[in-house]
Amino acid sequence: MITTIAKDVLNKLNATPSRDFEDLVGIESHIARMKTLLCLESQEVRLVGIWGPAGIGKTTIARALYNQFHENFKLSIFMENVSESYGGTNLDSYGLKLGLQQRFLSKLLDQHGLRIHHLGAIKERLKNQKVLAVLDDVDNIEQLQALAKETQWFGNKSRIIVTTRNKQLLISHNISHVYKVPFPSREEALAIFCQHAFRECYPSDDFKDIAIEFATLAGHLPLGLRVLGSFMRGKSKEEWEVSLPTLKTRLTGEIEKLLKVGYEGLHKDDKALFLHIACLFNGHHETYVKQMVVANSDLDVSFGLKVLADRSLIQIYVDGKVVMHSLLRQLGREVVREQSVDEPGKRQFLMSAREICGVLSNNTGTDSVLGMSVDMCDLNEDFYINEKAFENMRNLLYIRIYRSNDANPNKMKLPDDGLSYLPQLRLLQWDAYPHMFLPSRFRTECLVELSMSHSKLKTLWGDNAQPLRNLKNMNLSNSPNLESFPNLLEATKLERLDLSWCESLVELPSSIQNLHKLSLLEMSCCTSLEILPTNINLASLSRLHFRNCLRLKTFPEISTNLNYLKIKGTAITEVPPSVKSWRRIEEICMESTEVRILMNLPYILDTLCLRGNTKLVAIANYLIRLRRLRMIDISFCVSLVYLPKLPYSVRYLTAFNCESLQRLHGPFRNPSIRLKFTNCLKLDHNAQEMIHQSVFDVVILPGGQVPAYFTHRYNGNSGFYHFTFDGSVSFYSFKVCLVLAAGTRFESCHTSFYTSFRGDPIKKYYTYMLNQPQLKVDHICMFECVLSPDYDGPPYLGTRPSTTKLFKFDFNCNYGCKVLECGVLFLEARKSLIAAKRAESSSTCPRPAKRSKAQV
């Protein structure tokens, strides 16, 4: 009894609040998010998971939570390294679970030597106890079944926190409250590194740049930041600079040991996928990875990607991109290096420029090599490949020889028949390929991607069709000598074809009619292209680019399924009637063409760019029938005199420097429309009146003074107004007019609205009109400011007879644009107007708002 009392008193004396975690960068944010998940006020028993990669700080967060909250529970335990205490003996599953429960209860109840004889012991002992248990580093579902199989095992308000690298484990145990630990921000990562390198949160100016490099090297992983920081503590700047190149290619022992645990726990197939991503496919789309990685089936790769993601070894973003942390990539490359330390030709992947040069020059490659990747910019001098360098690498699947800087010359000198021994090749990327042809014995049947940009190719393989049944992507861009389109008769799975800047290419042949899965055809800047096929309709083609094909006169009618068409800078003179039937088209860019009269457009078009069509003199009146048209740009159409009536759906009309534009069909009634008539100097009186009578979001047009209907005008960019309300008036919005000085460029205006001489503005309104040309003459810009519905100002002042109120307005324009005069018109609150201003679309057009009865 004396021992028990003494221990209890000692525990109370030691129960001072812990400050062990006060200095941890970002810990407050983690605890705040975990408190939301824990919901400590709830009566239920709740299991909460903390999930993330090794070294992210899961255990640290769990410890901080335990230290902060364990006093609120009758019983508490922090059970470290659950994975290490489970296994390592000859016991069966039942015996392992029994031993784990015994250890758990012995520590929780502080009963050394406790023995249990069945797996119901936890429920028997704890079903009426309020328990806080942290189960750290769980890696097997049986560990959870042994320690927290059911919530009924614990008393009300109990909380069980599980840390793990495996998300699937939490899902399998029906733990729905999961905190995915995020990587620290750039600033937090630097602070963590500096705490361990300098014992301060910020580096001195002398070390700032190199400290940022080290923090980046650690990939913002907290463990890496701590280890690297401690490793560099106390060293001179010269030692830092010497250490950096080595640390970029090698992991420190502590980091490697921790990260390797996750890798070693994988199935052999998942290990192989891990190495493929670490060495070659980091940052690529998951579909691309599935196409490239050889497996028993697509399902195997899909399953493997999920396993790696669940175990925090990769991240798969919403857009499908697969990303592996930089330290894990280093781990993967270190695993590959250890396959054959002294003979690189016996490894699966070759990544070092020096080692690749050694293998290719000495012909030491073997059938172990699956892939190689080298940046030619890493080569210091020209390198000549042995003519039989690839002969012994029969299993080679991936060749990626690229230039991170296009200005760098090709330093890899390849014999004419150097690529003749590769029957299983799936990826060939060879930037600036040095020959005019591929070898006659080049094997294409397994190719998934062929990328040879900036090459010297004149043709690929002549007129003969090659077996290209697996080809998905082809990129021959910037190959100025390419004269003939490759025969792709059998490339029925091709999805993307890039022939941009192939300046010698004259014809797009009819053989493309077999490319039923082609979704992108990029032929921009093919300056010699003249001939297009007819009477074909590619079923999957959605994006078609012919930008700056200067000799192209024929409108491309090769697919009725396009979403986007770009024919900017071509010699096309007319758009055929057939486009009206296109059912998927959303955007057409026909900037700077030779079209004179635009008669035909797809009815479902969303965006139309006619910018720079200097010969365009007329647009058909049927533009009003394009009910989905949202944007139209007629800027620099210097011959256009009349703009026909636009559909109500249009929200953006841009007409910069339309020097001949005189007449408009209006007025405009969409309250969300933005009208830009900058430097349209010939707009007649009726057109200008029509604009003033319109309902719009913002408009700019030539003009030298604030119109007379703006009852309050002021020189300069600000104004003070005293108003007396007659007791019946209210307003929720006001219209602004600014006179902008010639010779400046208007980009944006910040409107500040005050109701007193001092204090902050009660309303800030930002008006943006980007990419504006310089104003040739003075212009006026008009827009409306709508106050929020809960604004408790003038509307309620107006309910009192003879209420006087001061209002102040400031209008500040960026980029040196000068405001010569400003005007304000208060608008009565009309439900129809307010609703229209707040809704992006409406079935009725609101009438112009009335002026306020407020009197100066």
Short mmCIF file of C-alpha atoms in Angstrom, two decimals, residues 88 203 214 288 375 427 464 537 563 642 671 677 712 715 802:
data_model
loop_
_atom_site.label_atom_id
_atom_site.label_comp_id
_atom_site.label_asym_id
_atom_site.label_seq_id
_atom_site.Cartn_x
_atom_site.Cartn_y
_atom_site.Cartn_z
CA GLY A 88 9.93 -12.51 -35.35
CA PRO A 203 19.68 30.90 -41.72
CA PHE A 214 19.60 21.48 -48.74
CA TYR A 288 1.10 6.29 -69.42
CA ASP A 375 20.47 13.96 -70.29
CA LEU A 427 9.91 3.56 -75.54
CA ASN A 464 6.28 0.41 -96.32
CA ASN A 537 -13.95 11.61 -90.42
CA ASN A 563 -13.61 20.18 -79.48
CA TYR A 642 -20.53 46.60 -88.54
CA PRO A 671 -25.50 42.19 -66.90
CA PHE A 677 -13.97 48.87 -77.47
CA HIS A 712 -21.92 63.38 -59.13
CA ASN A 715 -11.88 66.00 -61.23
CA SER A 802 -33.42 64.19 -43.40
#
